[in-house]
Amino acid sequence: MDYAATGQEALSRIAGADDLDTLEALRVEFLGKQGSISGLLKTLGKLDPEERKVEGPKIHALRESVTEALASRKDVLETAALDARLASETIDLSLPAPAAPRGVVHPISQVMDELAEVFADLGFAVATGPEIEDDWHNFTALNMPESHPARAMHDTFYFPDRNDAGREMLLRTHTSPVQVRTMLSQGAPLRIVAPGRVYRSDSDATHTPMFHQIEGLVIDKGIHLGHLKWTLEAFLKAFFERDDIVLRLRPSYFPFTEPSVEVDVGYANQGGRRVVGGSGDAPGHAWMEVLGCGMVNRHVIAAGGIDPDEWQGFAFGIGVDRLAMLKYGMDDLRAFFDGDVRWLSHYGFSALDVPTLSGGVGTPA
Ligand code: PHE
């Protein structure tokens, strides 16, 4: 028998297959289990030896040529498919960069990162606590028992219901409860900062009902006011990236520190902008209060489960929003929380301005 016609037809159909699916269908048609050429091979078994000697090589040759044709057509089609994909997926690297990215980092977030960076360099770890607090952590443990007049000064937002322990629930009015939580959970010694949101029922150009603080707490042996002053000075110089920062320490009162100190920084009024640096008593200068601090009251250390006869420490609470205003020359606190995109694109930071001490913690525009 002559298989030339069968072979011709198969090869021409293979050559005409213009995609890989069609080619696969042809392979099954010819060489699959039920395929026509496979069928021919099966007939060999029924032939007598003499016929088989003649027919066998012809059928095998047919199968070989079809197999080869399928393989080389497959090669051609695969190369064409890859070329088409490469052509459709090219990027033109000579195109100009896309327009500036839309999103910006909010100045408060940026300043929080700057603060954490500066304090990390001074060996402080970051601690956190809940914004929904109970009155024990927010007041009592901080040496403000019920009926303490300082409680009234905090303009607290209370929740209607008490918690399971019967404690009144509130939005924390300062980050100081994190002092207590950290002493209780970690014990002494300690060196932490706790940045976060705090809430007071108060609103005008310099007060918003939600604002930001960063708490600092150091508990160790032999800690005194000199350590506190040095730490604050080192911190403010690094944060404002200036060496001429002058601090004024004023005696003050906080129930949770003794003695207590309020700290002002000197600034100059330059064309309506406040520029930090120099003594606030110099001509054209004034003082601005930036933080409260003091030596941790022994009642607070005891409430934190630590022996106040063995351990001492200092604590400070800084108004983050005010610090941001002072550093970046913003004049109304409320703009921080308006979500006005024009304000944000003016004062916001590029996501690539990651604060580092080597590169500078703040990157002025
Ligand atoms: N918690 C105080 C406030 O919000 C600030 C402060 C913190 C003062 C730590 C002393 C020590 O006003």
PDB file of C-alpha atoms and ligand atoms in Angstrom, residues 174 176 179 200 213 215 254 256-257 292-293 315-317, ligand 1:
ATOM      1  CA  HIS A 174      -3.276  62.526  77.450  1.00  0.00           C
ATOM      2  CA  SER A 176       0.369  59.577  80.289  1.00  0.00           C
ATOM      3  CA  GLN A 179       3.398  55.338  81.463  1.00  0.00           C
ATOM      4  CA  ARG A 200     -10.406  66.865  75.062  1.00  0.00           C
ATOM      5  CA  GLN A 213       1.036  63.928  72.071  1.00  0.00           C
ATOM      6  CA  GLU A 215       4.869  60.768  76.029  1.00  0.00           C
ATOM      7  CA  PHE A 254       1.220  68.059  87.394  1.00  0.00           C
ATOM      8  CA  PHE A 256       1.988  62.776  88.361  1.00  0.00           C
ATOM      9  CA  THR A 257       5.364  64.546  88.543  1.00  0.00           C
ATOM     10  CA  GLY A 292       5.227  69.505  80.304  1.00  0.00           C
ATOM     11  CA  CYS A 293       7.532  67.274  82.267  1.00  0.00           C
ATOM     12  CA  ALA A 315       8.473  61.832  82.218  1.00  0.00           C
ATOM     13  CA  PHE A 316       7.451  64.363  79.605  1.00  0.00           C
ATOM     14  CA  GLY A 317       4.440  65.010  77.411  1.00  0.00           C
TER      15      GLY A 317
HETATM   16  N1  PHE B   1       0.135  64.662  80.519  1.00  0.00           N
HETATM   17  C1  PHE B   1       0.454  66.069  80.634  1.00  0.00           C
HETATM   18  C2  PHE B   1      -0.526  66.882  79.806  1.00  0.00           C
HETATM   19  O1  PHE B   1      -1.195  66.335  78.954  1.00  0.00           O
HETATM   20  C3  PHE B   1       1.866  66.339  80.142  1.00  0.00           C
HETATM   21  C4  PHE B   1       2.920  65.700  80.991  1.00  0.00           C
HETATM   22  C5  PHE B   1       3.358  64.427  80.721  1.00  0.00           C
HETATM   23  C6  PHE B   1       3.466  66.388  82.067  1.00  0.00           C
HETATM   24  C7  PHE B   1       4.358  63.831  81.486  1.00  0.00           C
HETATM   25  C8  PHE B   1       4.425  65.798  82.851  1.00  0.00           C
HETATM   26  C9  PHE B   1       4.872  64.544  82.548  1.00  0.00           C
HETATM   27  O2  PHE B   1      -0.666  68.068  79.999  1.00  0.00           O
END
